[in-house]
Amino acid sequence: MSWALNKRLSALKAYVPGEQPEPGKYIKLNTNEFPYPPSPAVAEETANSVLNMNLYSDLNCTKLKANFEKVFGFGGENVIFTNGSDEALYLCFLAFCGPDKGVAFADLTYGFYSVYADLCGLEKTVLPLDSDFKLIPEDYYNCGKTVFIANPNAPTGLKLTVEEIEGILNNNKNDVVVIDEAYVDFSDGSCAKLTEKYNNLVVVGTFSKSRGMAGARLGYIITNSDLVKDIETVKYSINPYNVNSLTQATGAAVLENDEYYKDCIAEICETRDDFTKNLKKIDFEVIPSQTNFVFAKHNEISGKDIANKLREKGILIRHFDKERIADYVRITIGTPDQMERVYIALEEIIGGK
Ligand SMILES: *Cc1c(COP(=O)(O)O)cnc(C)c1O
């Protein structure tokens, strides 16, 4: 134990990110990254932005925000950009939780919710998903906490309907509900429109999973102007220049080239559905996914063995050594070629046991 670490943090268990090996060493399907390169125009605009990096970045992300509005339909007083959506989530924890306001989230969901709650010293209400890993909306009704829900959820890939989200919003009138839409572009749709109808909804999203910017760190928040002000108070108390100028330029260019990304997203969804069918052929149980990953288990081989054996074959996936899901593996959807190679490797593993 460290002599210097503040006692309040002595038991804190930090988030454990998926491994980031040197590029090219593995087929890397362990952290739900985008498998395609940026469009050429994006690379060029990013390179040009380097010429202005002697200046602090634009506090209002003006160009990025204008382009975001064209693609997403939200801008102005309703959007904040962040250094990845992890920062967006952290700002929400700081702004809407405290000694008098704990948090509620699912037992199987994005690992950072629990870490941020511990970092902030919050009371946690952990609500179990049902036996099919479905989130039970009614469990969250009038819970008296700030609610955090990943929708679609990770690592399950399942998604609540807009009506189910509305039920949670209607039954938490005095509390903020944060919907984390990291994977929404691979799903049947966003609930961001509801921010116009409900004053307690905050939607968080990211350019990491569907727009190829995981390494550039760009996230966003969509909510009403009152809650934007609350979050900005916190943001300006930590790091006003939270989105650097290179990332702002990249994000603006990505949105200008949105067609390219939409095509890639469509291909990822198609690849996911083909890969799911293939997994079922070799006796995997696969949870229907609305994300860029699948969560699956095999009845004869443990999740841990599958992950280890794939690693030996140069393929990295994610296994969580956690109650209820230890049998499962989470496999990011890569290019069709990569998924073909994963399928062949799995056939060999299962054939050989
Ligand atoms: C990946 C992920 C994030 C964070 O992504 P950033 O790279 O920080 O934008 C947030 N929530 C969920 C559910 C995720 O899977």
mmCIF file of C-alpha atoms and ligand atoms in Angstrom:
data_model
loop_
_atom_site.group_PDB
_atom_site.id
_atom_site.type_symbol
_atom_site.label_atom_id
_atom_site.label_comp_id
_atom_site.label_asym_id
_atom_site.label_seq_id
_atom_site.Cartn_x
_atom_site.Cartn_y
_atom_site.Cartn_z
ATOM 1 C CA MET A 1 0.000 0.000 0.000
ATOM 2 C CA SER A 2 1.251 3.474 -0.819
ATOM 3 C CA TRP A 3 2.165 5.796 2.054
ATOM 4 C CA ALA A 4 1.141 8.812 0.013
ATOM 5 C CA LEU A 5 -2.214 7.872 -1.520
ATOM 6 C CA ASN A 6 -5.080 9.540 0.303
ATOM 7 C CA LYS A 7 -6.840 7.110 2.674
ATOM 8 C CA ARG A 8 -10.170 7.813 0.997
ATOM 9 C CA LEU A 9 -8.724 6.178 -2.136
ATOM 10 C CA SER A 10 -6.818 3.318 -0.520
ATOM 11 C CA ALA A 11 -9.413 0.716 -1.535
ATOM 12 C CA LEU A 12 -10.109 2.194 -4.982
ATOM 13 C CA LYS A 13 -9.905 -0.369 -7.775
ATOM 14 C CA ALA A 14 -9.054 1.453 -10.984
ATOM 15 C CA TYR A 15 -10.694 0.622 -14.297
ATOM 16 C CA VAL A 16 -8.803 -2.053 -16.239
ATOM 17 C CA PRO A 17 -8.733 -1.157 -19.941
ATOM 18 C CA GLY A 18 -8.405 -3.876 -22.585
ATOM 19 C CA GLU A 19 -4.823 -4.556 -23.604
ATOM 20 C CA GLN A 20 -3.250 -2.221 -26.223
ATOM 21 C CA PRO A 21 -0.427 -4.271 -27.801
ATOM 22 C CA GLU A 22 1.965 -2.863 -30.407
ATOM 23 C CA PRO A 23 0.082 -2.279 -33.681
ATOM 24 C CA GLY A 24 0.016 -5.243 -36.051
ATOM 25 C CA LYS A 25 0.905 -7.887 -33.483
ATOM 26 C CA TYR A 26 -2.632 -9.263 -33.189
ATOM 27 C CA ILE A 27 -5.983 -9.135 -34.922
ATOM 28 C CA LYS A 28 -7.250 -6.781 -32.259
ATOM 29 C CA LEU A 29 -10.867 -7.434 -31.328
ATOM 30 C CA ASN A 30 -10.734 -6.703 -27.594
ATOM 31 C CA THR A 31 -11.741 -3.034 -27.186
ATOM 32 C CA ASN A 32 -14.515 -2.408 -29.730
ATOM 33 C CA GLU A 33 -12.488 -0.092 -31.915
ATOM 34 C CA PHE A 34 -13.402 0.845 -35.490
ATOM 35 C CA PRO A 35 -11.567 -1.469 -37.924
ATOM 36 C CA TYR A 36 -11.229 0.905 -40.899
ATOM 37 C CA PRO A 37 -8.735 3.723 -41.624
ATOM 38 C CA PRO A 38 -9.914 7.349 -41.697
ATOM 39 C CA SER A 39 -11.138 8.716 -45.014
ATOM 40 C CA PRO A 40 -8.218 10.502 -46.843
ATOM 41 C CA ALA A 41 -9.818 13.942 -46.404
ATOM 42 C CA VAL A 42 -9.820 13.417 -42.617
ATOM 43 C CA ALA A 43 -6.105 12.646 -42.561
ATOM 44 C CA GLU A 44 -5.364 15.789 -44.572
ATOM 45 C CA GLU A 45 -7.409 18.159 -42.377
ATOM 46 C CA THR A 46 -5.904 16.695 -39.235
ATOM 47 C CA ALA A 47 -2.409 17.297 -40.627
ATOM 48 C CA ASN A 48 -3.278 20.933 -41.461
ATOM 49 C CA SER A 49 -4.537 21.564 -37.927
ATOM 50 C CA VAL A 50 -1.043 20.958 -36.571
ATOM 51 C CA LEU A 51 -0.076 24.415 -37.901
ATOM 52 C CA ASN A 52 -2.305 26.061 -35.268
ATOM 53 C CA MET A 53 -1.328 24.014 -32.268
ATOM 54 C CA ASN A 54 0.636 26.883 -30.714
ATOM 55 C CA LEU A 55 -2.748 28.379 -29.792
ATOM 56 C CA TYR A 56 -5.113 27.069 -27.131
ATOM 57 C CA SER A 57 -8.035 25.188 -28.606
ATOM 58 C CA ASP A 58 -11.407 26.807 -29.395
ATOM 59 C CA LEU A 59 -13.385 26.719 -26.129
ATOM 60 C CA ASN A 60 -16.665 26.469 -28.020
ATOM 61 C CA CYS A 61 -15.551 23.875 -30.596
ATOM 62 C CA THR A 62 -17.258 26.128 -33.157
ATOM 63 C CA LYS A 63 -16.596 24.233 -36.396
ATOM 64 C CA LEU A 64 -16.991 20.817 -34.811
ATOM 65 C CA LYS A 65 -20.288 21.876 -33.283
ATOM 66 C CA ALA A 66 -21.639 23.270 -36.571
ATOM 67 C CA ASN A 67 -20.806 20.025 -38.372
ATOM 68 C CA PHE A 68 -22.201 17.962 -35.496
ATOM 69 C CA GLU A 69 -25.506 19.816 -35.807
ATOM 70 C CA LYS A 70 -25.703 18.984 -39.524
ATOM 71 C CA VAL A 71 -25.293 15.266 -38.817
ATOM 72 C CA PHE A 72 -26.937 14.828 -35.405
ATOM 73 C CA GLY A 73 -29.518 17.647 -35.399
ATOM 74 C CA PHE A 74 -28.315 19.056 -32.047
ATOM 75 C CA GLY A 75 -25.967 21.983 -31.461
ATOM 76 C CA GLY A 76 -25.712 25.396 -29.795
ATOM 77 C CA GLU A 77 -26.714 25.382 -26.124
ATOM 78 C CA ASN A 78 -27.511 21.673 -26.167
ATOM 79 C CA VAL A 79 -24.126 20.079 -26.822
ATOM 80 C CA ILE A 80 -20.800 19.770 -24.976
ATOM 81 C CA PHE A 81 -17.736 18.017 -26.386
ATOM 82 C CA THR A 82 -15.381 16.064 -24.158
ATOM 83 C CA ASN A 83 -12.062 14.220 -24.111
ATOM 84 C CA GLY A 84 -13.640 10.875 -24.968
ATOM 85 C CA SER A 85 -17.029 9.988 -23.529
ATOM 86 C CA ASP A 86 -15.321 8.697 -20.381
ATOM 87 C CA GLU A 87 -14.751 12.335 -19.520
ATOM 88 C CA ALA A 88 -18.389 13.111 -20.357
ATOM 89 C CA LEU A 89 -19.473 10.443 -17.888
ATOM 90 C CA TYR A 90 -17.077 11.701 -15.224
ATOM 91 C CA LEU A 91 -18.382 15.267 -15.622
ATOM 92 C CA CYS A 92 -21.912 13.898 -15.071
ATOM 93 C CA PHE A 93 -20.805 12.064 -11.922
ATOM 94 C CA LEU A 94 -19.255 15.279 -10.592
ATOM 95 C CA ALA A 95 -22.183 17.500 -11.589
ATOM 96 C CA PHE A 96 -25.169 15.344 -10.620
ATOM 97 C CA CYS A 97 -23.987 13.127 -7.730
ATOM 98 C CA GLY A 98 -22.582 13.754 -4.283
ATOM 99 C CA PRO A 99 -22.859 12.931 -0.577
ATOM 100 C CA ASP A 100 -26.635 13.487 -0.787
ATOM 101 C CA LYS A 101 -27.127 11.835 -4.175
ATOM 102 C CA GLY A 102 -25.930 8.349 -4.971
ATOM 103 C CA VAL A 103 -25.964 6.461 -8.247
ATOM 104 C CA ALA A 104 -27.890 3.507 -9.663
ATOM 105 C CA PHE A 105 -26.612 1.261 -12.463
ATOM 106 C CA ALA A 106 -26.741 -2.384 -13.593
ATOM 107 C CA ASP A 107 -24.579 -5.207 -12.207
ATOM 108 C CA LEU A 108 -23.361 -6.058 -15.700
ATOM 109 C CA THR A 109 -22.552 -2.877 -17.538
ATOM 110 C CA TYR A 110 -19.717 -0.515 -18.410
ATOM 111 C CA GLY A 111 -17.070 -0.928 -15.699
ATOM 112 C CA PHE A 112 -16.331 2.763 -15.380
ATOM 113 C CA TYR A 113 -19.639 3.591 -13.638
ATOM 114 C CA SER A 114 -18.579 1.743 -10.517
ATOM 115 C CA VAL A 115 -15.038 3.160 -10.656
ATOM 116 C CA TYR A 116 -16.254 6.763 -10.969
ATOM 117 C CA ALA A 117 -18.740 6.191 -8.147
ATOM 118 C CA ASP A 118 -15.922 4.945 -5.902
ATOM 119 C CA LEU A 119 -13.583 7.737 -6.974
ATOM 120 C CA CYS A 120 -16.282 10.272 -6.019
ATOM 121 C CA GLY A 121 -17.107 8.384 -2.794
ATOM 122 C CA LEU A 122 -20.751 7.834 -3.773
ATOM 123 C CA GLU A 123 -23.354 5.437 -2.482
ATOM 124 C CA LYS A 124 -23.946 2.786 -5.171
ATOM 125 C CA THR A 125 -27.201 0.978 -5.937
ATOM 126 C CA VAL A 126 -26.315 -1.942 -8.203
ATOM 127 C CA LEU A 127 -29.395 -3.408 -9.908
ATOM 128 C CA PRO A 128 -29.061 -6.925 -11.400
ATOM 129 C CA LEU A 129 -30.012 -7.576 -15.008
ATOM 130 C CA ASP A 130 -32.517 -10.423 -15.363
ATOM 131 C CA SER A 131 -31.420 -13.994 -16.174
ATOM 132 C CA ASP A 132 -31.438 -13.179 -19.905
ATOM 133 C CA PHE A 133 -29.229 -10.138 -19.217
ATOM 134 C CA LYS A 134 -32.109 -7.772 -19.911
ATOM 135 C CA LEU A 135 -32.296 -4.570 -17.899
ATOM 136 C CA ILE A 136 -35.538 -4.262 -15.907
ATOM 137 C CA PRO A 137 -36.727 -0.641 -16.363
ATOM 138 C CA GLU A 138 -39.112 -0.731 -13.383
ATOM 139 C CA ASP A 139 -36.196 -1.395 -11.014
ATOM 140 C CA TYR A 140 -35.032 2.155 -11.689
ATOM 141 C CA TYR A 141 -38.410 3.835 -11.071
ATOM 142 C CA ASN A 142 -38.194 6.472 -8.330
ATOM 143 C CA CYS A 143 -34.925 5.069 -7.035
ATOM 144 C CA GLY A 144 -33.871 8.493 -5.731
ATOM 145 C CA LYS A 145 -30.479 8.215 -7.435
ATOM 146 C CA THR A 146 -28.758 9.568 -10.482
ATOM 147 C CA VAL A 147 -29.223 6.789 -13.042
ATOM 148 C CA PHE A 148 -26.528 5.613 -15.479
ATOM 149 C CA ILE A 149 -27.550 3.216 -18.261
ATOM 150 C CA ALA A 150 -25.466 2.084 -21.222
ATOM 151 C CA ASN A 151 -27.901 1.704 -24.124
ATOM 152 C CA PRO A 152 -27.070 -0.507 -25.950
ATOM 153 C CA ASN A 153 -25.455 -2.120 -22.943
ATOM 154 C CA ALA A 154 -21.903 -3.429 -22.765
ATOM 155 C CA PRO A 155 -20.866 -6.193 -22.623
ATOM 156 C CA THR A 156 -24.268 -7.731 -23.409
ATOM 157 C CA GLY A 157 -25.138 -5.808 -26.598
ATOM 158 C CA LEU A 158 -28.827 -5.570 -25.620
ATOM 159 C CA LYS A 159 -30.844 -2.364 -25.892
ATOM 160 C CA LEU A 160 -33.898 -0.840 -24.226
ATOM 161 C CA THR A 161 -36.607 0.636 -26.455
ATOM 162 C CA VAL A 162 -37.332 4.370 -26.503
ATOM 163 C CA GLU A 163 -40.603 3.613 -24.654
ATOM 164 C CA GLU A 164 -38.722 1.823 -21.873
ATOM 165 C CA ILE A 165 -36.361 4.815 -21.535
ATOM 166 C CA GLU A 166 -39.402 7.117 -21.352
ATOM 167 C CA GLY A 167 -40.774 4.998 -18.511
ATOM 168 C CA ILE A 168 -37.554 5.514 -16.565
ATOM 169 C CA LEU A 169 -37.574 9.274 -17.298
ATOM 170 C CA ASN A 170 -41.226 9.670 -16.273
ATOM 171 C CA ASN A 171 -40.580 7.866 -13.004
ATOM 172 C CA ASN A 172 -37.469 9.807 -11.975
ATOM 173 C CA LYS A 173 -38.756 13.342 -12.415
ATOM 174 C CA ASN A 174 -36.412 14.811 -9.802
ATOM 175 C CA ASP A 175 -33.308 12.924 -10.810
ATOM 176 C CA VAL A 176 -30.979 12.979 -13.754
ATOM 177 C CA VAL A 177 -30.919 9.938 -16.044
ATOM 178 C CA VAL A 178 -27.723 9.539 -18.076
ATOM 179 C CA ILE A 179 -28.031 7.332 -21.156
ATOM 180 C CA ASP A 180 -24.640 6.251 -22.495
ATOM 181 C CA GLU A 181 -25.040 5.705 -26.248
ATOM 182 C CA ALA A 182 -21.476 4.618 -27.055
ATOM 183 C CA TYR A 183 -22.805 1.940 -29.459
ATOM 184 C CA VAL A 184 -25.983 3.607 -30.693
ATOM 185 C CA ASP A 185 -24.834 3.912 -34.336
ATOM 186 C CA PHE A 186 -24.934 0.111 -34.621
ATOM 187 C CA SER A 187 -28.471 -0.077 -33.197
ATOM 188 C CA ASP A 188 -32.072 0.696 -34.116
ATOM 189 C CA GLY A 189 -31.760 4.321 -32.969
ATOM 190 C CA SER A 190 -30.907 7.023 -30.448
ATOM 191 C CA CYS A 191 -33.114 8.467 -27.711
ATOM 192 C CA ALA A 192 -31.477 11.915 -28.026
ATOM 193 C CA LYS A 193 -34.768 13.396 -29.334
ATOM 194 C CA LEU A 194 -36.236 12.820 -25.868
ATOM 195 C CA THR A 195 -33.937 15.560 -24.483
ATOM 196 C CA GLU A 196 -36.440 18.005 -26.006
ATOM 197 C CA LYS A 197 -39.292 16.492 -24.019
ATOM 198 C CA TYR A 198 -37.704 15.510 -20.673
ATOM 199 C CA ASN A 199 -35.632 17.934 -18.603
ATOM 200 C CA ASN A 200 -33.894 15.121 -16.696
ATOM 201 C CA LEU A 201 -32.273 13.313 -19.645
ATOM 202 C CA VAL A 202 -28.570 13.502 -20.507
ATOM 203 C CA VAL A 203 -27.363 11.558 -23.557
ATOM 204 C CA VAL A 204 -23.659 10.748 -23.827
ATOM 205 C CA GLY A 205 -21.930 9.515 -26.983
ATOM 206 C CA THR A 206 -18.510 8.944 -28.498
ATOM 207 C CA PHE A 207 -16.530 9.095 -31.757
ATOM 208 C CA SER A 208 -14.478 6.085 -30.574
ATOM 209 C CA LYS A 209 -16.618 3.145 -31.679
ATOM 210 C CA SER A 210 -18.352 4.215 -34.894
ATOM 211 C CA ARG A 211 -16.175 7.073 -36.200
ATOM 212 C CA GLY A 212 -12.678 5.701 -35.850
ATOM 213 C CA MET A 213 -11.384 8.212 -33.290
ATOM 214 C CA ALA A 214 -10.686 6.108 -30.194
ATOM 215 C CA GLY A 215 -7.089 7.346 -30.064
ATOM 216 C CA ALA A 216 -8.020 10.984 -30.700
ATOM 217 C CA ARG A 217 -10.467 11.066 -27.755
ATOM 218 C CA LEU A 218 -13.744 12.762 -28.664
ATOM 219 C CA GLY A 219 -17.027 12.381 -26.810
ATOM 220 C CA TYR A 220 -20.215 14.452 -26.633
ATOM 221 C CA ILE A 221 -23.125 15.269 -24.378
ATOM 222 C CA ILE A 222 -26.617 16.170 -25.617
ATOM 223 C CA THR A 223 -29.061 17.658 -23.105
ATOM 224 C CA ASN A 224 -31.129 20.774 -22.334
ATOM 225 C CA SER A 225 -29.429 24.146 -21.839
ATOM 226 C CA ASP A 226 -29.895 24.132 -18.037
ATOM 227 C CA LEU A 227 -28.038 20.864 -17.584
ATOM 228 C CA VAL A 228 -25.427 21.958 -20.138
ATOM 229 C CA LYS A 229 -24.728 24.959 -17.860
ATOM 230 C CA ASP A 230 -24.337 22.673 -14.828
ATOM 231 C CA ILE A 231 -21.902 20.413 -16.668
ATOM 232 C CA GLU A 232 -19.977 23.404 -18.046
ATOM 233 C CA THR A 233 -19.533 24.777 -14.540
ATOM 234 C CA VAL A 234 -17.738 21.551 -13.667
ATOM 235 C CA LYS A 235 -15.829 21.408 -16.960
ATOM 236 C CA TYR A 236 -14.543 24.969 -16.539
ATOM 237 C CA SER A 237 -13.472 24.057 -13.008
ATOM 238 C CA ILE A 238 -11.253 21.232 -14.268
ATOM 239 C CA ASN A 239 -10.045 21.766 -17.827
ATOM 240 C CA PRO A 240 -11.735 24.311 -20.131
ATOM 241 C CA TYR A 241 -9.543 23.171 -23.064
ATOM 242 C CA ASN A 242 -10.597 19.567 -22.675
ATOM 243 C CA VAL A 243 -10.853 18.903 -26.431
ATOM 244 C CA ASN A 244 -7.549 19.672 -28.119
ATOM 245 C CA SER A 245 -7.386 21.514 -31.443
ATOM 246 C CA LEU A 246 -6.156 18.495 -33.433
ATOM 247 C CA THR A 247 -9.071 16.419 -32.221
ATOM 248 C CA GLN A 248 -11.539 19.227 -32.954
ATOM 249 C CA ALA A 249 -10.240 19.417 -36.537
ATOM 250 C CA THR A 250 -10.382 15.640 -36.943
ATOM 251 C CA GLY A 251 -13.904 15.454 -35.555
ATOM 252 C CA ALA A 252 -15.116 18.266 -37.825
ATOM 253 C CA ALA A 253 -13.591 16.500 -40.849
ATOM 254 C CA VAL A 254 -15.067 13.143 -39.855
ATOM 255 C CA LEU A 255 -18.528 14.716 -39.784
ATOM 256 C CA GLU A 256 -17.931 16.361 -43.177
ATOM 257 C CA ASN A 257 -17.230 12.868 -44.506
ATOM 258 C CA ASP A 258 -20.156 11.261 -42.750
ATOM 259 C CA GLU A 259 -21.173 9.170 -45.782
ATOM 260 C CA TYR A 260 -17.910 7.228 -45.552
ATOM 261 C CA TYR A 261 -18.551 6.441 -41.879
ATOM 262 C CA LYS A 262 -22.191 5.512 -42.494
ATOM 263 C CA ASP A 263 -21.034 3.028 -45.154
ATOM 264 C CA CYS A 264 -18.478 1.524 -42.760
ATOM 265 C CA ILE A 265 -21.087 1.250 -40.002
ATOM 266 C CA ALA A 266 -23.464 -0.555 -42.383
ATOM 267 C CA GLU A 267 -20.680 -2.978 -43.303
ATOM 268 C CA ILE A 268 -19.861 -3.638 -39.633
ATOM 269 C CA CYS A 269 -23.528 -4.442 -38.912
ATOM 270 C CA GLU A 270 -23.655 -6.811 -41.886
ATOM 271 C CA THR A 271 -20.416 -8.486 -40.809
ATOM 272 C CA ARG A 272 -21.789 -8.830 -37.275
ATOM 273 C CA ASP A 273 -24.922 -10.569 -38.509
ATOM 274 C CA ASP A 274 -22.937 -12.954 -40.743
ATOM 275 C CA PHE A 275 -20.464 -13.705 -37.935
ATOM 276 C CA THR A 276 -23.345 -14.380 -35.526
ATOM 277 C CA LYS A 277 -24.801 -16.958 -37.944
ATOM 278 C CA ASN A 278 -21.401 -18.607 -38.252
ATOM 279 C CA LEU A 279 -20.911 -18.767 -34.483
ATOM 280 C CA LYS A 280 -24.267 -20.483 -34.116
ATOM 281 C CA LYS A 281 -23.194 -23.095 -36.676
ATOM 282 C CA ILE A 282 -20.389 -24.143 -34.334
ATOM 283 C CA ASP A 283 -22.702 -24.266 -31.314
ATOM 284 C CA PHE A 284 -22.160 -20.879 -29.750
ATOM 285 C CA GLU A 285 -25.001 -19.193 -27.930
ATOM 286 C CA VAL A 286 -24.959 -15.604 -29.144
ATOM 287 C CA ILE A 287 -26.882 -12.736 -27.597
ATOM 288 C CA PRO A 288 -28.548 -10.664 -30.354
ATOM 289 C CA SER A 289 -26.305 -7.604 -30.613
ATOM 290 C CA GLN A 290 -27.106 -3.974 -31.400
ATOM 291 C CA THR A 291 -23.442 -3.016 -31.141
ATOM 292 C CA ASN A 292 -20.096 -3.581 -32.908
ATOM 293 C CA PHE A 293 -19.363 -6.643 -30.778
ATOM 294 C CA VAL A 294 -20.967 -9.980 -29.956
ATOM 295 C CA PHE A 295 -21.249 -11.572 -26.531
ATOM 296 C CA ALA A 296 -21.261 -15.341 -26.829
ATOM 297 C CA LYS A 297 -20.581 -18.598 -25.015
ATOM 298 C CA HIS A 298 -19.855 -22.167 -25.945
ATOM 299 C CA ASN A 299 -21.218 -25.022 -23.868
ATOM 300 C CA GLU A 300 -18.062 -27.115 -23.963
ATOM 301 C CA ILE A 301 -15.227 -24.621 -23.730
ATOM 302 C CA SER A 302 -14.887 -21.941 -21.085
ATOM 303 C CA GLY A 303 -14.681 -18.276 -21.983
ATOM 304 C CA LYS A 304 -11.208 -18.088 -20.550
ATOM 305 C CA ASP A 305 -9.963 -21.015 -22.684
ATOM 306 C CA ILE A 306 -11.455 -19.538 -25.826
ATOM 307 C CA ALA A 307 -9.743 -16.207 -25.181
ATOM 308 C CA ASN A 308 -6.393 -17.864 -24.403
ATOM 309 C CA LYS A 309 -6.491 -20.189 -27.400
ATOM 310 C CA LEU A 310 -7.398 -17.344 -29.748
ATOM 311 C CA ARG A 311 -4.499 -15.340 -28.355
ATOM 312 C CA GLU A 312 -2.142 -18.207 -29.220
ATOM 313 C CA LYS A 313 -3.457 -17.888 -32.764
ATOM 314 C CA GLY A 314 -2.780 -14.150 -32.840
ATOM 315 C CA ILE A 315 -6.323 -12.947 -32.108
ATOM 316 C CA LEU A 316 -7.156 -10.754 -29.127
ATOM 317 C CA ILE A 317 -10.690 -10.746 -27.700
ATOM 318 C CA ARG A 318 -12.077 -9.864 -24.242
ATOM 319 C CA HIS A 319 -12.987 -12.181 -21.404
ATOM 320 C CA PHE A 320 -14.335 -10.864 -18.099
ATOM 321 C CA ASP A 321 -13.507 -12.973 -15.073
ATOM 322 C CA LYS A 322 -16.704 -11.932 -13.393
ATOM 323 C CA GLU A 323 -19.645 -13.721 -11.818
ATOM 324 C CA ARG A 324 -22.546 -14.505 -14.219
ATOM 325 C CA ILE A 325 -20.477 -13.808 -17.361
ATOM 326 C CA ALA A 326 -17.309 -15.869 -16.846
ATOM 327 C CA ASP A 327 -18.506 -18.342 -19.525
ATOM 328 C CA TYR A 328 -18.805 -15.616 -22.132
ATOM 329 C CA VAL A 329 -16.418 -13.886 -24.483
ATOM 330 C CA ARG A 330 -16.853 -10.494 -26.078
ATOM 331 C CA ILE A 331 -15.610 -10.268 -29.649
ATOM 332 C CA THR A 332 -15.371 -6.938 -31.461
ATOM 333 C CA ILE A 333 -16.578 -6.974 -35.063
ATOM 334 C CA GLY A 334 -13.659 -6.215 -37.388
ATOM 335 C CA THR A 335 -13.442 -6.338 -41.175
ATOM 336 C CA PRO A 336 -15.073 -9.281 -43.023
ATOM 337 C CA ASP A 337 -11.580 -10.694 -43.609
ATOM 338 C CA GLN A 338 -10.660 -10.525 -39.928
ATOM 339 C CA MET A 339 -13.917 -12.182 -38.887
ATOM 340 C CA GLU A 340 -13.383 -14.958 -41.405
ATOM 341 C CA ARG A 341 -10.023 -15.645 -39.758
ATOM 342 C CA VAL A 342 -11.586 -15.618 -36.293
ATOM 343 C CA TYR A 343 -14.212 -18.083 -37.454
ATOM 344 C CA ILE A 344 -11.595 -20.459 -38.879
ATOM 345 C CA ALA A 345 -9.581 -20.218 -35.642
ATOM 346 C CA LEU A 346 -12.681 -20.955 -33.555
ATOM 347 C CA GLU A 347 -13.581 -23.951 -35.728
ATOM 348 C CA GLU A 348 -10.097 -25.350 -35.068
ATOM 349 C CA ILE A 349 -10.314 -24.669 -31.325
ATOM 350 C CA ILE A 350 -13.703 -26.326 -31.036
ATOM 351 C CA GLY A 351 -12.781 -29.227 -33.319
ATOM 352 C CA GLY A 352 -9.651 -29.874 -31.246
ATOM 353 C CA LYS A 353 -11.414 -29.040 -27.940
HETATM 354 C C1 LIG B 1 -16.177 2.530 -25.022
HETATM 355 C C2 LIG B 1 -17.235 3.022 -24.107
HETATM 356 C C3 LIG B 1 -17.217 4.303 -23.549
HETATM 357 C C4 LIG B 1 -16.052 5.249 -23.616
HETATM 358 O O1 LIG B 1 -15.530 5.529 -24.787
HETATM 359 P P1 LIG B 1 -14.540 6.738 -25.014
HETATM 360 O O2 LIG B 1 -13.465 6.156 -25.839
HETATM 361 O O3 LIG B 1 -14.058 7.279 -23.696
HETATM 362 O O4 LIG B 1 -15.374 7.755 -25.729
HETATM 363 C C5 LIG B 1 -18.286 4.706 -22.778
HETATM 364 N N1 LIG B 1 -19.305 3.885 -22.527
HETATM 365 C C6 LIG B 1 -19.355 2.644 -23.011
HETATM 366 C C7 LIG B 1 -20.520 1.788 -22.694
HETATM 367 C C8 LIG B 1 -18.311 2.159 -23.801
HETATM 368 O O5 LIG B 1 -18.327 0.906 -24.235
#
